[in-house]
XYZ file of N, CA, C and O in Angstrom:
804
model
N 27.804 -46.073 -30.175
C 27.680 -45.123 -29.338
C 28.421 -43.978 -28.849
O 29.719 -44.338 -28.988
N 28.053 -42.886 -28.953
C 29.238 -41.625 -28.691
C 29.433 -41.898 -27.463
O 29.242 -41.904 -26.346
N 31.275 -41.441 -27.481
C 31.694 -41.662 -26.380
C 32.221 -40.176 -26.067
O 31.873 -39.561 -25.019
N 32.352 -39.351 -27.106
C 33.234 -37.765 -27.131
C 33.517 -37.575 -27.924
O 33.750 -37.897 -28.992
N 33.421 -35.963 -27.708
C 33.758 -35.150 -29.191
C 34.782 -34.263 -28.680
O 34.961 -34.049 -27.601
N 35.675 -34.183 -29.753
C 36.840 -33.569 -29.365
C 36.908 -32.264 -30.230
O 36.559 -31.886 -31.376
N 37.203 -31.182 -29.225
C 37.276 -29.742 -29.264
C 38.697 -29.366 -29.189
O 39.016 -29.168 -28.159
N 39.588 -28.983 -30.172
C 40.750 -29.129 -30.324
C 41.184 -27.641 -30.703
O 40.714 -26.774 -31.469
N 42.168 -27.107 -29.800
C 43.069 -25.984 -30.286
C 44.388 -25.623 -30.376
O 45.132 -26.369 -29.424
N 44.955 -24.523 -30.796
C 46.369 -24.346 -30.602
C 46.842 -23.633 -29.023
O 48.314 -23.888 -29.160
N 46.083 -23.288 -28.370
C 45.948 -22.845 -27.100
C 44.922 -23.337 -26.236
O 43.771 -23.279 -26.498
N 45.170 -24.258 -25.435
C 44.347 -24.844 -24.017
C 43.422 -23.740 -23.744
O 42.094 -23.928 -23.588
N 44.009 -22.300 -22.986
C 43.378 -21.965 -22.302
C 42.382 -21.074 -23.304
O 41.355 -20.760 -23.102
N 42.876 -20.805 -24.389
C 41.780 -19.971 -25.468
C 40.901 -20.881 -25.537
O 39.603 -20.513 -25.712
N 40.831 -22.274 -26.154
C 40.073 -23.259 -26.113
C 39.025 -23.366 -25.160
O 37.780 -23.364 -25.451
N 39.196 -23.432 -23.839
C 38.402 -23.510 -22.683
C 37.458 -22.281 -22.460
O 36.027 -22.125 -22.304
N 38.213 -21.209 -22.951
C 37.491 -19.829 -22.706
C 36.442 -19.706 -23.558
O 35.538 -19.343 -23.306
N 36.588 -19.809 -24.694
C 35.681 -20.209 -25.869
C 34.353 -20.919 -25.733
O 33.198 -20.472 -25.631
N 35.011 -22.287 -25.075
C 33.486 -23.253 -24.868
C 32.625 -22.604 -23.744
O 31.800 -22.490 -23.713
N 33.446 -22.136 -22.795
C 32.880 -21.613 -21.509
C 31.709 -20.154 -22.233
O 30.829 -19.977 -21.593
N 32.609 -19.420 -23.082
C 31.621 -18.155 -23.398
C 30.665 -18.706 -24.088
O 29.296 -17.912 -24.137
N 30.706 -19.340 -25.007
C 29.528 -19.995 -25.921
C 28.599 -20.757 -24.930
O 27.344 -20.606 -25.271
N 28.750 -21.828 -24.064
C 27.775 -22.409 -23.366
C 27.230 -21.834 -21.935
O 26.337 -22.310 -21.259
N 28.195 -20.879 -21.422
C 27.909 -20.298 -20.134
C 28.220 -21.503 -18.699
O 27.958 -21.288 -17.993
N 28.567 -22.462 -19.611
C 28.996 -23.412 -18.257
C 30.607 -23.757 -18.491
O 31.205 -23.879 -19.532
N 31.408 -23.815 -17.270
C 33.077 -24.072 -17.653
C 33.327 -25.489 -17.324
O 32.931 -26.024 -16.409
N 34.287 -25.956 -18.081
C 34.683 -27.401 -18.296
C 35.391 -27.588 -17.072
O 36.439 -26.364 -16.135
N 35.677 -28.716 -16.673
C 36.566 -28.839 -15.660
C 38.165 -29.654 -15.858
O 38.317 -30.410 -17.227
N 38.992 -29.386 -15.272
C 40.292 -30.102 -15.923
C 40.046 -31.697 -15.756
O 39.755 -32.161 -14.987
N 40.438 -32.104 -16.992
C 40.814 -33.697 -17.103
C 42.086 -34.390 -16.782
O 42.180 -35.284 -15.626
N 43.046 -33.878 -17.168
C 44.370 -34.375 -16.974
C 45.354 -34.034 -18.226
O 44.835 -33.479 -18.919
N 46.395 -34.328 -17.747
C 47.704 -34.494 -18.881
C 48.020 -35.739 -19.517
O 47.800 -36.755 -18.795
N 48.473 -35.581 -20.524
C 48.620 -36.794 -21.467
C 50.325 -37.168 -21.644
O 51.145 -36.163 -22.581
N 50.601 -37.560 -20.686
C 52.380 -37.772 -20.535
C 53.023 -38.197 -21.807
O 52.585 -39.198 -22.620
N 54.139 -37.637 -22.865
C 54.502 -37.705 -23.572
C 53.724 -37.321 -24.883
O 54.606 -37.357 -25.918
N 52.325 -36.727 -24.767
C 51.603 -36.707 -25.874
C 51.821 -34.627 -25.932
O 51.517 -34.089 -27.032
N 52.163 -34.183 -24.745
C 52.077 -32.757 -24.897
C 51.079 -32.195 -25.007
O 50.889 -31.073 -25.598
N 50.069 -32.774 -24.380
C 48.661 -32.194 -24.528
C 47.892 -32.180 -22.741
O 48.387 -33.174 -22.176
N 46.778 -31.837 -22.845
C 46.324 -31.450 -21.635
C 44.685 -31.312 -21.870
O 44.555 -30.866 -22.962
N 43.660 -31.834 -20.776
C 42.080 -31.602 -21.576
C 41.569 -30.772 -20.360
O 41.691 -31.137 -19.428
N 40.260 -30.184 -20.785
C 39.262 -30.116 -19.865
C 37.646 -30.759 -20.555
O 37.952 -31.101 -21.326
N 36.944 -30.981 -19.345
C 35.941 -31.844 -20.044
C 34.490 -31.335 -19.628
O 34.130 -30.441 -18.627
N 33.537 -31.607 -20.468
C 32.267 -30.993 -20.023
C 31.483 -32.586 -20.587
O 31.043 -33.384 -21.424
N 30.109 -32.778 -19.451
C 29.364 -33.699 -20.087
C 28.311 -33.328 -21.120
O 28.079 -32.231 -20.954
N 27.849 -34.110 -21.860
C 26.969 -34.028 -22.755
C 25.946 -34.785 -22.393
O 25.089 -34.585 -23.558
N 25.719 -35.625 -21.838
C 24.341 -36.136 -21.101
C 24.656 -37.603 -21.394
O 25.452 -38.038 -22.156
N 24.135 -38.418 -20.091
C 24.199 -39.881 -20.377
C 26.173 -40.127 -20.241
O 26.743 -39.561 -19.550
N 26.135 -41.049 -21.149
C 27.785 -41.383 -20.814
C 28.634 -41.067 -22.103
O 28.756 -41.823 -23.217
N 28.571 -39.702 -22.272
C 29.277 -38.967 -23.354
C 29.720 -37.714 -22.552
O 29.351 -36.857 -21.561
N 30.831 -37.206 -23.108
C 31.276 -35.851 -22.958
C 32.124 -35.167 -24.275
O 32.142 -35.786 -25.223
N 32.274 -33.881 -23.449
C 33.111 -33.013 -24.792
C 34.732 -32.842 -24.019
O 34.697 -32.224 -23.023
N 35.386 -33.299 -25.151
C 36.697 -33.308 -24.629
C 37.553 -31.631 -25.510
O 37.501 -31.395 -26.444
N 37.772 -30.820 -24.471
C 38.452 -29.633 -24.783
C 40.241 -29.961 -24.895
O 40.324 -29.947 -23.567
N 40.794 -29.898 -25.869
C 42.335 -30.234 -25.777
C 43.311 -29.178 -26.529
O 42.895 -28.603 -27.571
N 44.199 -29.268 -25.977
C 45.480 -28.134 -26.551
C 46.560 -28.557 -26.185
O 46.875 -29.705 -25.256
N 47.574 -27.842 -26.637
C 49.233 -28.022 -25.745
C 48.958 -27.893 -24.661
O 48.547 -26.948 -23.893
N 49.870 -29.067 -23.527
C 49.954 -28.708 -22.241
C 51.074 -27.631 -22.046
O 52.118 -27.666 -22.653
N 50.381 -26.551 -21.025
C 51.572 -25.244 -21.166
C 52.417 -25.592 -20.248
O 53.525 -25.025 -20.158
N 52.577 -26.829 -19.572
C 53.535 -27.285 -18.478
C 54.573 -28.621 -19.039
O 55.397 -28.392 -18.200
N 54.125 -28.692 -19.904
C 54.927 -29.782 -20.782
C 55.861 -29.386 -21.762
O 55.751 -28.510 -22.252
N 56.858 -30.067 -21.507
C 58.161 -29.984 -22.794
C 57.535 -30.214 -24.134
O 56.652 -31.256 -24.467
N 58.389 -29.664 -25.253
C 58.062 -30.190 -26.730
C 57.947 -31.763 -26.665
O 58.641 -32.263 -26.387
N 56.538 -32.281 -27.267
C 56.542 -33.908 -27.491
C 57.670 -34.085 -28.673
O 58.159 -33.161 -29.237
N 58.053 -35.280 -28.501
C 59.169 -35.851 -29.496
C 58.183 -35.718 -30.764
O 59.016 -35.704 -31.744
N 57.035 -36.168 -30.987
C 56.485 -36.159 -32.301
C 55.488 -35.024 -32.500
O 55.033 -34.644 -31.184
N 54.408 -35.251 -33.453
C 53.265 -34.505 -33.401
C 52.291 -34.463 -32.537
O 52.252 -35.788 -31.878
N 51.325 -33.382 -31.942
C 50.566 -33.703 -30.683
C 49.547 -34.320 -31.662
O 49.400 -34.261 -32.879
N 48.430 -34.989 -31.104
C 47.537 -35.801 -31.353
C 46.479 -34.609 -32.032
O 46.220 -33.528 -31.697
N 45.516 -35.534 -33.038
C 44.424 -34.477 -33.468
C 44.933 -33.263 -34.112
O 43.904 -32.391 -34.362
N 46.071 -33.183 -35.018
C 46.257 -32.197 -35.736
C 46.359 -30.876 -35.195
O 46.321 -29.943 -35.764
N 46.472 -30.981 -33.808
C 46.266 -29.474 -32.974
C 47.749 -28.667 -33.601
O 47.538 -27.636 -33.391
N 48.774 -29.384 -33.642
C 50.115 -28.565 -34.220
C 49.673 -27.806 -35.476
O 50.504 -26.875 -35.907
N 48.681 -28.155 -36.336
C 48.334 -27.440 -37.586
C 47.327 -26.725 -37.032
O 46.921 -25.900 -38.309
N 46.434 -26.654 -36.175
C 45.205 -25.775 -35.921
C 45.717 -24.353 -35.624
O 46.769 -23.842 -34.897
N 45.186 -23.431 -36.549
C 45.151 -21.895 -36.015
C 44.374 -21.176 -35.247
O 44.403 -20.274 -34.872
N 43.143 -22.017 -34.878
C 41.817 -21.691 -33.713
C 41.417 -22.862 -33.530
O 41.360 -24.154 -34.182
N 40.978 -22.698 -32.498
C 39.900 -23.805 -31.900
C 39.034 -24.541 -33.045
O 38.190 -23.584 -33.311
N 38.690 -25.945 -33.063
C 37.635 -26.191 -33.892
C 37.411 -27.661 -33.333
O 37.995 -28.422 -32.412
N 35.804 -28.377 -33.939
C 35.682 -29.456 -33.275
C 36.303 -30.472 -34.519
O 36.019 -30.187 -35.414
N 37.175 -31.278 -34.045
C 37.992 -32.021 -35.284
C 37.410 -33.504 -35.263
O 37.871 -33.742 -36.834
N 37.360 -34.152 -34.167
C 36.525 -35.502 -34.519
C 35.623 -35.650 -33.488
O 35.211 -35.131 -32.509
N 35.180 -37.305 -33.145
C 34.377 -37.648 -32.430
C 35.026 -39.355 -32.122
O 35.699 -39.763 -33.077
N 34.657 -39.750 -30.812
C 35.032 -41.085 -30.639
C 33.702 -41.950 -30.390
O 32.765 -41.531 -29.647
N 33.889 -43.207 -30.754
C 32.924 -44.199 -30.468
C 33.212 -45.463 -29.603
O 34.092 -45.633 -29.677
N 32.713 -45.522 -28.549
C 32.682 -46.153 -27.589
C 32.311 -47.875 -27.759
O 31.543 -48.148 -28.642
N 33.424 -48.184 -27.688
C 33.446 -49.911 -27.649
C 33.920 -50.973 -26.385
O 34.696 -50.303 -25.634
N 33.355 -51.881 -25.898
C 33.841 -52.612 -24.983
C 34.485 -53.934 -25.484
O 35.102 -54.669 -24.778
N 34.690 -53.938 -27.015
C 35.815 -54.831 -27.302
C 36.165 -53.963 -28.460
O 35.893 -54.746 -29.601
N 37.657 -53.690 -28.265
C 37.881 -52.997 -29.448
C 38.776 -53.868 -30.905
O 38.331 -53.421 -32.012
N 39.104 -54.636 -30.327
C 39.646 -55.483 -31.040
C 39.062 -56.120 -32.013
O 39.010 -56.508 -33.275
N 37.682 -56.688 -31.693
C 36.793 -57.073 -32.274
C 36.036 -56.116 -33.650
O 35.513 -56.574 -34.641
N 35.944 -54.791 -32.748
C 35.121 -54.211 -33.415
C 36.318 -53.460 -34.795
O 35.696 -53.054 -35.664
N 37.539 -53.463 -34.372
C 38.608 -53.486 -35.539
C 38.420 -54.355 -36.580
O 38.438 -54.169 -37.847
N 38.528 -55.918 -36.144
C 38.496 -56.801 -37.369
C 36.906 -56.420 -38.154
O 36.868 -56.945 -39.360
N 36.030 -56.364 -37.528
C 34.534 -56.208 -38.421
C 34.481 -55.001 -38.921
O 34.226 -55.126 -40.233
N 35.366 -53.991 -38.740
C 35.469 -52.715 -39.497
C 36.213 -53.182 -41.062
O 35.778 -52.687 -42.116
N 37.700 -53.965 -40.333
C 38.261 -54.358 -41.670
C 37.362 -55.019 -42.387
O 37.895 -54.901 -44.086
N 36.621 -56.051 -41.995
C 35.688 -56.845 -42.884
C 34.841 -56.182 -43.919
O 34.371 -56.637 -44.856
N 34.577 -55.014 -43.567
C 33.475 -54.219 -44.125
C 34.031 -53.134 -44.787
O 33.276 -52.469 -45.524
N 35.533 -53.832 -44.749
C 36.271 -52.598 -45.915
C 36.870 -51.211 -45.681
O 37.174 -50.359 -46.416
N 36.827 -50.950 -44.277
C 37.682 -49.906 -43.829
C 38.591 -50.390 -42.781
O 37.850 -50.913 -41.646
N 39.675 -49.676 -42.577
C 40.657 -49.944 -41.668
C 40.802 -48.869 -40.414
O 41.301 -47.677 -41.126
N 39.943 -48.891 -39.337
C 40.359 -47.950 -38.353
C 41.400 -47.790 -38.064
O 42.074 -46.864 -36.996
N 42.850 -48.821 -38.255
C 44.309 -48.540 -37.810
C 44.430 -49.306 -36.442
O 43.488 -50.051 -35.926
N 45.667 -49.373 -36.291
C 45.982 -50.666 -34.903
C 45.694 -49.496 -33.986
O 45.944 -48.716 -33.860
N 45.187 -50.009 -32.829
C 44.878 -49.615 -31.267
C 46.223 -49.312 -30.733
O 47.250 -50.098 -30.585
N 45.843 -48.433 -30.174
C 47.025 -48.258 -28.974
C 46.734 -47.651 -27.929
O 45.595 -47.383 -27.438
N 47.537 -48.213 -26.793
C 47.156 -48.006 -25.080
C 47.637 -46.428 -24.652
O 48.589 -45.904 -25.337
N 46.844 -45.766 -23.819
C 46.881 -44.446 -23.635
C 46.659 -44.585 -22.049
O 45.712 -45.270 -21.808
N 47.080 -43.342 -21.159
C 46.497 -43.345 -19.811
C 46.939 -41.632 -19.562
O 47.602 -41.200 -20.339
N 46.313 -41.199 -18.418
C 46.203 -39.961 -18.024
C 45.800 -39.999 -16.148
O 45.232 -41.219 -15.961
N 46.528 -39.182 -15.675
C 45.919 -38.939 -14.170
C 45.145 -37.994 -14.165
O 45.252 -36.808 -14.594
N 44.110 -37.838 -13.587
C 43.283 -37.098 -13.115
C 43.840 -35.792 -12.214
O 44.793 -36.209 -11.663
N 43.509 -34.928 -12.002
C 43.732 -33.997 -10.873
C 43.768 -34.742 -9.694
O 44.544 -34.081 -8.729
N 42.615 -35.429 -9.500
C 42.984 -35.719 -7.816
C 44.007 -37.131 -7.877
O 43.853 -37.887 -6.756
N 44.356 -37.388 -8.924
C 45.585 -38.599 -9.066
C 44.859 -39.764 -9.230
O 45.818 -40.774 -9.444
N 43.730 -39.986 -10.111
C 43.384 -41.269 -10.302
C 43.828 -41.283 -11.822
O 44.252 -40.783 -12.472
N 44.321 -42.738 -11.866
C 44.882 -43.192 -13.129
C 43.876 -43.808 -14.082
O 42.872 -44.777 -13.501
N 43.610 -43.265 -15.393
C 42.580 -43.591 -16.166
C 43.554 -44.445 -17.563
O 44.302 -43.813 -17.821
N 42.833 -45.372 -17.622
C 43.726 -46.343 -18.800
C 42.796 -46.532 -20.285
O 41.574 -46.767 -19.771
N 42.996 -46.068 -21.356
C 42.377 -46.760 -22.216
C 43.052 -47.279 -23.368
O 44.175 -46.881 -23.534
N 42.422 -48.057 -24.222
C 42.845 -48.194 -25.778
C 41.975 -47.638 -27.078
O 40.963 -47.598 -26.652
N 42.515 -46.991 -27.836
C 42.070 -46.524 -29.068
C 42.656 -46.511 -30.572
O 43.800 -46.982 -30.265
N 41.798 -46.073 -31.393
C 42.275 -46.587 -32.831
C 43.020 -44.846 -33.393
O 42.395 -44.325 -32.460
N 43.731 -45.046 -34.178
C 44.376 -43.637 -34.543
C 43.429 -42.330 -35.195
O 41.958 -42.924 -35.292
N 43.480 -41.385 -35.168
C 42.748 -40.431 -35.324
C 43.661 -39.985 -37.072
O 44.552 -39.501 -36.876
N 42.288 -39.420 -38.018
C 43.252 -38.994 -39.174
C 42.314 -37.661 -39.453
O 41.167 -37.542 -39.367
N 43.039 -36.476 -39.438
C 42.435 -35.131 -39.725
C 41.836 -35.267 -40.645
O 40.762 -34.101 -40.865
N 42.002 -36.087 -41.994
C 41.336 -36.125 -42.908
C 39.924 -36.739 -42.899
O 39.044 -36.519 -43.748
N 39.676 -37.477 -42.152
C 38.468 -38.345 -42.118
C 37.004 -37.415 -41.689
O 35.986 -37.874 -41.747
N 37.156 -36.382 -40.728
C 36.243 -35.338 -40.573
C 35.241 -36.453 -39.296
O 35.205 -36.411 -38.510
N 34.197 -36.843 -40.206
C 32.915 -37.261 -39.384
C 33.212 -38.623 -39.134
O 32.579 -39.258 -38.701
N 34.461 -39.106 -39.786
C 34.607 -40.511 -39.229
C 35.061 -40.609 -38.110
O 36.496 -39.982 -37.730
N 34.398 -41.584 -36.977
C 35.188 -41.265 -35.636
C 36.137 -42.295 -35.465
O 36.447 -43.290 -36.539
N 37.011 -42.122 -34.378
C 37.925 -43.281 -34.134
C 37.099 -43.848 -32.749
O 35.989 -43.679 -32.481
N 37.729 -45.116 -32.519
C 36.977 -45.996 -31.657
C 38.022 -46.381 -30.601
O 39.050 -46.190 -30.697
N 37.139 -46.426 -28.901
C 37.792 -46.350 -27.722
C 37.372 -47.162 -26.915
O 36.044 -47.447 -26.857
N 38.005 -47.681 -26.300
C 37.790 -48.754 -25.066
C 38.172 -48.381 -23.579
O 39.757 -48.352 -23.408
N 37.260 -48.118 -22.843
C 38.152 -47.767 -21.799
C 38.188 -48.831 -20.671
O 38.651 -48.821 -19.251
N 38.077 -49.939 -21.158
C 38.471 -51.328 -20.205
C 37.627 -51.371 -18.770
O 36.786 -50.757 -18.358
N 39.046 -51.138 -17.697
C 38.075 -51.336 -16.463
C 38.216 -49.802 -15.670
O 37.620 -49.705 -14.557
N 38.803 -48.972 -16.447
C 38.536 -47.546 -15.757
C 37.240 -46.851 -15.486
O 36.499 -47.062 -16.506
N 37.092 -46.064 -14.820
C 35.947 -45.284 -14.735
C 35.512 -44.342 -16.025
O 36.570 -43.835 -16.549
N 34.406 -44.159 -16.296
C 34.342 -43.286 -17.520
C 34.264 -41.822 -17.145
O 33.851 -41.636 -16.126
N 35.184 -40.857 -18.086
C 35.455 -39.633 -17.770
C 34.203 -38.687 -17.488
O 34.407 -37.565 -16.807
N 32.941 -39.526 -18.100
C 31.913 -38.401 -18.120
C 30.930 -38.327 -16.906
O 30.286 -37.189 -16.707
N 31.561 -39.416 -15.851
C 30.948 -39.184 -14.341
C 31.245 -37.885 -13.875
O 32.474 -37.361 -13.688
N 30.159 -37.069 -12.983
C 30.385 -36.306 -12.107
C 30.550 -34.727 -12.606
O 31.130 -33.660 -11.939
N 30.569 -34.688 -14.411
C 30.877 -33.595 -14.835
C 29.683 -32.786 -14.822
O 29.002 -32.991 -15.000
N 29.952 -31.354 -14.861
C 29.029 -30.233 -15.247
C 28.183 -30.697 -16.870
O 29.071 -31.401 -17.491
N 27.068 -30.496 -16.977
C 26.296 -31.036 -18.118
C 26.201 -30.175 -19.665
O 25.402 -29.019 -18.833
N 26.150 -30.171 -20.718
C 25.568 -29.202 -21.382
C 25.132 -29.878 -22.596
O 25.987 -30.933 -23.285
N 23.854 -30.575 -22.550
C 23.197 -31.260 -23.082
C 23.636 -31.531 -24.887
O 23.866 -30.231 -25.438
N 23.769 -32.509 -25.482
C 24.120 -32.321 -26.911
C 22.546 -32.739 -27.499
O 22.201 -33.754 -27.291
N 22.617 -31.863 -28.249
C 21.047 -32.087 -29.368
C 21.284 -32.711 -30.410
O 20.409 -33.374 -30.986
N 22.408 -32.151 -31.159
C 22.174 -32.857 -32.573
C 23.559 -33.103 -32.955
O 24.300 -32.314 -32.567
N 24.238 -33.811 -33.985
C 25.446 -33.575 -34.505
C 25.148 -34.338 -36.192
O 24.747 -35.110 -36.361
N 26.069 -33.872 -36.804
C 26.091 -34.422 -38.421
C 27.578 -34.264 -38.731
O 28.111 -33.040 -38.546
N 27.819 -34.766 -40.098
C 29.116 -34.302 -40.867
C 28.973 -34.040 -42.285
O 27.961 -34.024 -42.524
N 30.413 -33.494 -42.252
C 30.223 -32.905 -43.752
C 31.435 -33.640 -44.454
O 32.899 -33.761 -43.686
N 31.506 -33.982 -45.465
C 32.496 -34.725 -45.852
C 32.336 -34.589 -47.885
O 31.255 -35.216 -48.366
N 33.721 -34.462 -48.581
C 33.591 -34.166 -49.807
C 33.165 -35.796 -50.520
O 33.016 -35.599 -51.877
N 33.649 -36.743 -49.953
C 34.012 -37.735 -50.694
C 32.879 -38.993 -50.020
O 32.767 -38.911 -49.009
N 32.446 -40.021 -50.792
C 31.267 -40.823 -50.370
C 31.805 -41.873 -49.577
O 31.399 -42.718 -48.805
N 33.354 -41.748 -49.545
C 34.099 -42.880 -48.714
C 33.618 -42.817 -47.146
O 33.716 -43.436 -46.570
N 33.392 -41.658 -47.100
C 33.150 -41.737 -45.446
C 31.574 -42.231 -44.829
O 31.911 -42.970 -43.869
N 30.712 -42.061 -45.727
C 29.525 -43.044 -45.775
C 30.028 -44.489 -45.582
O 29.529 -45.187 -44.355
N 30.830 -44.868 -46.612
C 31.034 -46.263 -46.151
C 31.951 -46.531 -45.376
O 31.810 -47.906 -44.347
N 32.337 -45.579 -44.509
C 33.375 -46.144 -43.302
C 32.295 -46.086 -42.080
O 32.621 -47.034 -41.398
N 31.743 -45.182 -41.902
C 30.656 -45.432 -40.698
C 29.637 -46.580 -41.190
O 29.570 -47.184 -39.954
N 29.849 -46.902 -42.153
C 28.675 -48.272 -42.452
C 29.288 -49.652 -41.592
O 29.016 -50.375 -41.298
N 30.865 -49.321 -41.984
C 31.667 -50.646 -41.885
C 31.644 -50.688 -40.482
O 32.171 -51.668 -39.591
N 31.936 -49.538 -39.489
C 31.936 -48.970 -38.152
C 30.762 -49.450 -37.618
O 30.973 -49.399 -36.433
N 29.858 -49.444 -38.252
C 28.189 -49.594 -37.316
C 27.600 -48.514 -37.020
O 26.847 -48.425 -36.005
N 28.374 -47.605 -37.473
C 27.829 -46.111 -37.218
C 26.880 -45.407 -37.915
O 26.776 -45.483 -38.975
N 25.544 -44.797 -37.503
C 24.997 -43.942 -38.448
C 24.996 -42.595 -37.684
O 24.705 -42.126 -36.559
N 25.158 -41.783 -38.963
C 25.315 -40.264 -38.884
C 24.878 -39.826 -39.839
O 25.501 -40.310 -41.017
N 23.958 -38.780 -40.314
C 24.056 -38.029 -41.592
C 25.399 -37.317 -41.782
O 26.329 -36.915 -40.923
N 25.557 -37.304 -43.063
C 26.828 -36.782 -43.625
C 26.425 -36.239 -44.725
O 26.190 -36.714 -45.967
N 26.656 -34.868 -45.124
C 26.505 -33.838 -46.072
C 27.619 -33.726 -46.919
O 28.609 -33.846 -46.066
N 27.073 -33.263 -48.101
C 28.344 -32.980 -49.186
C 29.033 -31.845 -48.978
O 28.311 -30.879 -48.090
N 30.311 -31.724 -48.994
C 30.796 -30.225 -48.359
C 32.302 -30.385 -49.218
O 32.778 -31.213 -49.563
N 32.793 -29.228 -48.989
C 34.141 -29.087 -49.911
C 35.316 -29.770 -48.965
O 36.826 -30.141 -49.563
N 35.137 -29.504 -47.627
C 36.386 -30.432 -46.534
C 35.424 -31.231 -45.498
O 34.635 -30.548 -45.038
N 36.139 -32.348 -44.769
C 35.727 -33.071 -43.766
C 35.456 -31.855 -42.695
O 36.323 -31.026 -42.537
N 33.985 -32.133 -41.976
C 33.752 -31.363 -40.811
C 33.077 -32.461 -39.602
O 31.918 -33.101 -40.432
N 32.728 -31.605 -38.601
C 31.720 -32.474 -37.960
C 31.064 -31.308 -37.337
O 31.654 -30.089 -36.973
N 29.542 -31.038 -37.036
C 29.182 -30.138 -36.280
C 28.107 -30.535 -35.610
O 27.678 -31.293 -35.784
N 28.040 -30.028 -33.972
C 27.396 -30.618 -33.033
C 26.670 -29.123 -32.506
O 27.396 -27.908 -32.646
N 25.820 -29.898 -32.317
C 24.655 -28.221 -31.275
C 24.370 -29.029 -29.800
O 23.777 -29.944 -29.900
N 24.982 -27.891 -28.824
C 24.694 -28.297 -27.740
C 23.684 -27.064 -27.114
O 23.479 -26.186 -27.770
N 23.182 -27.703 -26.025
C 22.062 -26.682 -25.319
C 23.010 -26.096 -24.255
O 22.731 -26.454 -22.813
N 23.536 -24.644 -24.541
C 24.037 -23.814 -23.672
C 23.154 -23.268 -22.656
O 21.465 -23.634 -22.543
N 23.594 -22.373 -21.515
C 22.568 -21.788 -20.806
C 21.812 -20.822 -21.015
O 20.731 -20.688 -20.976
N 21.994 -19.979 -22.116
C 21.077 -19.231 -23.198
C 20.487 -19.598 -24.126
O 19.896 -19.002 -25.431
N 20.316 -21.078 -24.646
C 20.005 -21.709 -25.924
C 20.905 -22.542 -26.740
O 22.098 -22.608 -26.256
N 20.641 -22.881 -27.842
C 21.731 -23.455 -28.317
C 23.296 -23.147 -29.249
O 23.132 -21.990 -29.046
N 23.942 -23.974 -28.762
C 25.206 -23.665 -29.305
C 25.928 -24.469 -30.336
O 25.891 -25.600 -30.353
N 26.273 -23.952 -31.746
C 27.075 -24.857 -32.452
C 28.282 -24.852 -32.360
O 29.102 -23.687 -32.659
N 29.073 -25.909 -32.479
C 30.371 -26.268 -32.255
C 30.757 -26.785 -33.505
O 29.979 -27.826 -34.136
N 31.796 -26.351 -34.479
C 32.276 -26.827 -35.854
C 33.665 -26.454 -35.832
O 34.331 -25.957 -35.288
């Protein structure tokens, strides 16, 4: 099940403004990721899913390593990946490995919301080259970030990938999604904005 889409950019304010300009709906601050050098804004996609707009945290020092989601390599905002929700991350990682795809070792993360609430989760690593292949996320006992967000409904999404391994990975993860052949990995999502359909890619 879709947990969230990740729309990343080299400048958080620019990415937030772009999404608002396209959809007609302003995302709300989500919080800062300590040690990662990033912060995010969020929009609901309908149901228990959301859009994460993420970029460098303008108030944070340079992180000791690369920022997540290939942010340091981006020249403009784009839809970089998506997450699949799980309630048993370790079991799903084992099942994917048994199916021939290694999603990587889970990592624990957390952030505080602007209201001070601590959210904690575990997730598998993101690979910039995977495109339509999602990472896995488990929110444990934390409140799901989609609650209470302004909503821009997700109408459809599909992936693009130059190699058939993408379909093999999706099958191993137990995920169904259309993947079209293309020259580079990509993810394409259509949202229902205030004035009509909006495509993020």
